[in-house]
Coordinates of C-alpha atoms in Angstrom, one line a residue:
X19 CA 102.3 121.0 112.7
X20 CA 100.1 124.1 112.1
X21 CA 101.3 126.6 109.5
X22 CA 101.3 130.2 110.6
X23 CA 100.1 132.9 108.2
X24 CA 102.2 136.1 108.2
X25 CA 101.1 139.5 107.1
X26 CA 103.0 139.0 103.8
X27 CA 101.1 135.7 103.2
X28 CA 97.8 137.5 104.1
X29 CA 98.5 140.3 101.6
X30 CA 99.3 137.8 98.8
X31 CA 96.4 135.5 99.5
X32 CA 93.6 137.4 97.6
X33 CA 95.9 137.6 94.5
X34 CA 96.7 133.9 94.6
X35 CA 93.0 133.0 95.2
X36 CA 92.0 135.3 92.2
X37 CA 94.5 133.6 89.9
X38 CA 93.3 130.1 91.0
X39 CA 89.6 131.1 90.6
X40 CA 90.2 132.5 87.1
X41 CA 92.3 129.5 86.1
X42 CA 89.5 127.1 87.1
X43 CA 86.9 129.3 85.3
X44 CA 89.0 129.1 82.1
X45 CA 89.5 125.4 82.5
X46 CA 85.8 124.8 82.7
X47 CA 85.3 127.0 79.6
X48 CA 88.0 125.3 77.5
X49 CA 87.9 121.7 78.6
X50 CA 85.1 119.2 79.1
X51 CA 83.4 119.8 82.4
X52 CA 82.7 116.0 82.7
X53 CA 86.4 115.0 82.6
X54 CA 87.6 117.8 84.9
X55 CA 85.0 116.9 87.5
X56 CA 86.0 113.2 87.2
X57 CA 89.6 114.0 88.1
X58 CA 88.6 116.4 90.9
X59 CA 86.2 113.8 92.3
X60 CA 89.0 111.2 92.6
X61 CA 91.3 113.8 94.1
X62 CA 88.8 115.0 96.7
X63 CA 87.7 111.4 97.3
X64 CA 91.2 110.6 98.7
X65 CA 91.6 113.9 100.6
X66 CA 88.1 113.7 102.0
X67 CA 88.6 110.2 103.4
X68 CA 91.8 111.3 105.1
X69 CA 90.3 114.5 106.4
X70 CA 87.1 112.9 107.7
X71 CA 89.1 110.1 109.3
X72 CA 91.3 112.6 111.1
X73 CA 88.2 114.6 112.2
X74 CA 86.2 111.7 113.7
X75 CA 89.1 109.9 115.3
X76 CA 89.0 111.7 118.7
X77 CA 85.2 111.2 118.9
X78 CA 85.4 107.5 117.9
X79 CA 87.9 106.8 120.7
X80 CA 85.1 107.2 123.2
X81 CA 83.2 104.3 121.7
X82 CA 86.0 101.7 121.7
X83 CA 85.9 99.3 124.7
X84 CA 88.8 99.3 127.1
X85 CA 89.9 95.8 126.0
X86 CA 89.9 96.7 122.3
X87 CA 93.0 95.1 120.7
X88 CA 94.8 98.3 119.6
X89 CA 98.1 97.8 117.7
X90 CA 100.5 100.5 116.7
X91 CA 101.8 100.9 113.1
X92 CA 104.2 103.2 111.4
X93 CA 104.4 104.2 107.7
X94 CA 107.9 105.3 106.9
X95 CA 109.3 106.4 103.5
X96 CA 112.9 107.4 103.2
X97 CA 115.1 108.7 100.5
X98 CA 118.8 107.8 100.1
X99 CA 120.9 105.6 102.3
X100 CA 123.5 105.8 105.1
X101 CA 124.1 109.3 106.4
X102 CA 122.3 110.9 103.5
X103 CA 119.0 109.1 104.3
X104 CA 116.2 111.5 104.6
X105 CA 112.6 110.9 105.9
X106 CA 109.9 111.8 103.4
X107 CA 106.9 110.4 105.2
X108 CA 106.8 109.2 108.8
X109 CA 103.3 108.6 109.9
X110 CA 102.2 106.7 113.1
X111 CA 98.8 105.2 113.4
X112 CA 96.9 102.4 115.2
X113 CA 94.0 100.0 114.7
X114 CA 91.5 102.6 115.8
X115 CA 92.7 104.9 113.1
X116 CA 92.2 102.1 110.6
X117 CA 88.6 101.6 111.8
X118 CA 88.0 105.4 111.3
X119 CA 89.6 105.2 107.9
X120 CA 87.2 102.3 106.9
X121 CA 84.2 104.3 108.1
X122 CA 85.3 107.4 106.2
X123 CA 85.9 105.2 103.1
X124 CA 82.2 104.2 103.2
X125 CA 81.3 107.9 103.1
X126 CA 83.8 108.4 100.3
X127 CA 82.3 105.7 98.1
X128 CA 78.8 107.1 98.8
X129 CA 80.0 110.5 97.7
X130 CA 81.8 109.2 94.6
X131 CA 78.8 107.2 93.4
X132 CA 75.9 109.4 94.4
X133 CA 77.3 112.9 95.0
X134 CA 74.8 113.0 97.8
X135 CA 74.6 116.4 99.6
X136 CA 75.0 114.7 103.0
X137 CA 78.2 113.0 102.0
X138 CA 79.3 116.3 100.4
X139 CA 78.7 118.2 103.6
X140 CA 80.5 115.6 105.8
X141 CA 83.6 116.0 103.7
X142 CA 83.2 119.8 103.6
X143 CA 82.9 120.0 107.4
X144 CA 86.0 117.8 107.7
X145 CA 88.0 120.0 105.4
X146 CA 86.8 123.1 107.3
X147 CA 87.8 121.7 110.7
X148 CA 91.2 120.6 109.5
X149 CA 91.7 124.0 107.8
X150 CA 91.0 125.8 111.1
X151 CA 93.2 123.4 113.0
X152 CA 96.2 123.6 110.6
X153 CA 96.2 127.3 109.6
X154 CA 97.1 129.9 112.3
X155 CA 97.3 133.7 112.1
X156 CA 100.3 135.2 113.9
X157 CA 98.5 138.3 115.1
X158 CA 95.2 140.3 114.9
X159 CA 96.7 142.7 112.3
X160 CA 97.4 139.9 110.0
X161 CA 93.9 138.6 110.4
X162 CA 92.5 142.1 109.5
X163 CA 94.7 142.2 106.4
X164 CA 93.6 138.7 105.3
X165 CA 89.9 139.3 106.0
X166 CA 90.0 142.8 104.4
X167 CA 91.7 141.5 101.2
X168 CA 89.3 138.6 100.8
X169 CA 86.4 141.0 101.5
X170 CA 87.4 142.9 98.3
X171 CA 88.1 139.6 96.5
X172 CA 84.7 138.1 97.3
X173 CA 82.7 141.3 96.4
X174 CA 84.5 141.7 93.1
X175 CA 84.2 138.2 91.9
X176 CA 80.6 137.8 92.9
X177 CA 79.2 141.2 91.9
X178 CA 81.7 142.3 89.3
X179 CA 81.7 139.1 87.2
X180 CA 80.0 135.7 86.9
X181 CA 83.2 133.8 87.5
X182 CA 82.6 132.9 91.2
X183 CA 79.1 131.7 90.7
X184 CA 80.0 129.8 87.5
X185 CA 82.9 127.9 89.2
X186 CA 80.8 127.2 92.3
X187 CA 78.0 125.6 90.2
X188 CA 80.3 123.8 87.8
X189 CA 82.8 122.5 90.5
X190 CA 81.5 119.1 91.6
X191 CA 83.7 118.7 94.7
X192 CA 83.1 119.1 98.4
X193 CA 84.5 122.7 98.5
X194 CA 81.2 124.1 99.6
X195 CA 78.4 123.2 102.0
X196 CA 75.0 122.8 100.4
X197 CA 71.6 123.4 102.1
X198 CA 68.5 121.9 100.4
X199 CA 65.8 124.4 99.9
X200 CA 63.2 121.7 99.0
X201 CA 64.0 119.4 101.9
X202 CA 60.4 119.4 103.2
X203 CA 59.1 118.5 99.7
X204 CA 61.6 115.9 98.5
X205 CA 63.3 114.8 101.7
X206 CA 66.8 113.4 101.4
X207 CA 66.5 113.5 97.6
X208 CA 66.3 117.3 97.5
X209 CA 68.0 118.8 94.5
X210 CA 67.6 122.6 94.9
X211 CA 70.4 124.0 97.0
X212 CA 71.9 127.1 98.5
X213 CA 75.7 127.1 98.8
X214 CA 78.2 128.3 101.3
X215 CA 81.9 128.1 100.2
X216 CA 84.4 126.5 102.6
X217 CA 86.4 129.7 102.5
X218 CA 83.5 131.5 104.1
X219 CA 84.0 129.1 107.0
X220 CA 87.7 128.6 107.3
X221 CA 88.9 132.2 106.8
X222 CA 86.6 133.7 109.6
X223 CA 87.2 130.5 111.5
X224 CA 91.0 131.0 111.8
X225 CA 90.4 134.5 112.9
X226 CA 87.9 133.4 115.6
X227 CA 90.4 130.7 116.7
X228 CA 93.1 133.4 117.1
X229 CA 90.8 135.4 119.3
X230 CA 90.2 132.3 121.4
X231 CA 94.0 131.9 121.9
X232 CA 94.1 135.6 122.8
X233 CA 91.4 135.1 125.4
X234 CA 93.5 132.3 126.9
X235 CA 96.6 134.5 126.9
X236 CA 94.8 137.1 129.0
X237 CA 94.5 134.5 131.8
X238 CA 91.2 135.8 133.0
X239 CA 89.3 132.4 132.7
X240 CA 86.9 134.0 130.2
X241 CA 86.4 133.6 126.5
X242 CA 84.8 137.0 125.8
X243 CA 86.4 137.6 122.4
X244 CA 85.8 134.1 121.2
X245 CA 82.1 134.2 122.1
X246 CA 81.7 137.7 120.7
X247 CA 83.3 136.8 117.3
X248 CA 81.3 133.5 117.2
X249 CA 78.1 135.4 117.7
X250 CA 79.2 137.9 115.1
X251 CA 79.8 135.1 112.6
X252 CA 76.3 133.7 113.2
X253 CA 74.9 137.2 112.8
X254 CA 76.8 137.9 109.6
X255 CA 75.8 134.5 108.1
X256 CA 72.1 135.1 109.0
X257 CA 72.3 138.6 107.4
X258 CA 73.8 137.0 104.2
X259 CA 70.9 134.5 104.0
X260 CA 68.3 137.2 104.7
X261 CA 69.7 139.5 101.9
X262 CA 70.0 136.6 99.5
X263 CA 66.4 135.7 100.2
X264 CA 65.2 139.3 99.7
X265 CA 67.2 140.1 96.4
X266 CA 67.1 136.5 95.0
X267 CA 70.8 136.8 94.0
X268 CA 74.0 135.1 95.1
X269 CA 75.7 137.1 97.9
X270 CA 79.4 137.3 98.8
X271 CA 79.2 136.0 102.4
X272 CA 82.4 137.8 103.4
X273 CA 80.7 141.1 102.6
X274 CA 78.7 140.6 105.8
X275 CA 81.0 138.3 107.7
X276 CA 84.2 140.4 107.7
X277 CA 82.7 143.6 109.2
X278 CA 80.9 141.5 111.8
X279 CA 83.8 139.3 112.8
X280 CA 86.2 142.3 113.0
X281 CA 83.8 144.9 114.2
X282 CA 82.2 143.1 117.1
X283 CA 85.4 142.0 118.9
X284 CA 86.9 145.5 118.3
X285 CA 83.9 147.2 119.9
X286 CA 84.3 144.9 122.9
X287 CA 88.0 145.6 123.1
X288 CA 87.3 149.4 123.0
X289 CA 84.7 149.0 125.8
X290 CA 87.2 147.0 128.0
X291 CA 90.2 149.1 127.1
X292 CA 92.1 146.2 125.7
X293 CA 92.7 147.3 122.1
X294 CA 96.5 147.7 122.7
X295 CA 96.7 144.2 124.2
X296 CA 94.7 142.7 121.3
X297 CA 96.9 144.2 118.5
X298 CA 100.1 143.5 120.4
X299 CA 99.3 139.8 120.9
X300 CA 101.7 137.8 118.8
X301 CA 102.2 134.1 118.0
X302 CA 105.5 132.6 117.0
X303 CA 105.7 131.7 113.4
X304 CA 107.9 128.7 114.3
X305 CA 106.1 126.9 117.1
X306 CA 108.1 124.2 118.9
X307 CA 107.2 120.7 118.0
X308 CA 105.8 118.8 120.9
X309 CA 106.6 115.1 121.1
X310 CA 103.6 113.1 120.1
X311 CA 102.1 111.1 122.9
X312 CA 100.2 107.9 122.1
X313 CA 96.5 107.9 122.2
X314 CA 96.4 105.7 125.2
X315 CA 98.6 108.2 127.1
X316 CA 96.4 111.1 126.0
X317 CA 93.2 109.3 127.1
X318 CA 94.8 108.3 130.4
X319 CA 95.9 111.9 130.9
X320 CA 92.4 113.2 130.2
X321 CA 91.0 110.8 132.8
X322 CA 93.5 112.1 135.4
X323 CA 92.6 115.7 134.7
X324 CA 88.9 114.9 135.1

């Protein structure tokens, strides 16, 4: 089930992120970078496979033939016995999920052995999509608090110290997307990269997803705020790249993304007279758990809708 971020969580987030970032920086300064990255590689190898498998599963279902022998499985771990028995893990999956897991494992081995930028980006995108799916903001005010706090966090740690850049360059894990700057010269073996942290994708992403749900709540059959914020994100990211190219220095992406992602939708709300509706929109922090349908039922339902 998605986890809902409240205003209190949003206010604490930059502090927790700062402590984590500083802790990683000190770890890299005190301990051997080689051993730390070995442990992190194994950790993100497992997480990356699971995240990528979960991400590609809906897409892969379209390629399986109708007569594919799909069997259902259940992984169940319990603690105690009798009336005190408690479920720790209860995971249902099928043969199609196992195929997706096998394909993801190939990417995982490729990343573990070569640290190739394409494998890194596949894992990074999977983490980002899962993050946006599983993290929800309860209202627009909480989103503004979160984005505003991380705006200050990003600017301070990039411009005020060398901590952010040092950790990003030392941290050999798919926590960032990398873009080869010498792709035309060296092709797939490019080794000179520009970086975009996953936080610069997930944090604005959950705010944009909130605006999409707000669009749906208006019941006007339009996605005005979603498209506006999406265009604003592209604009902010493009501006980040432009400034980085001009000044030849790492830039805190949230410095440009936050004003764009908040400012553009707010201007649209002012023009449409929907500012009150936007800031009064609220999502429950304890969403009801919907019984999980089997994939066959879901696919059959999609066919009926079409």
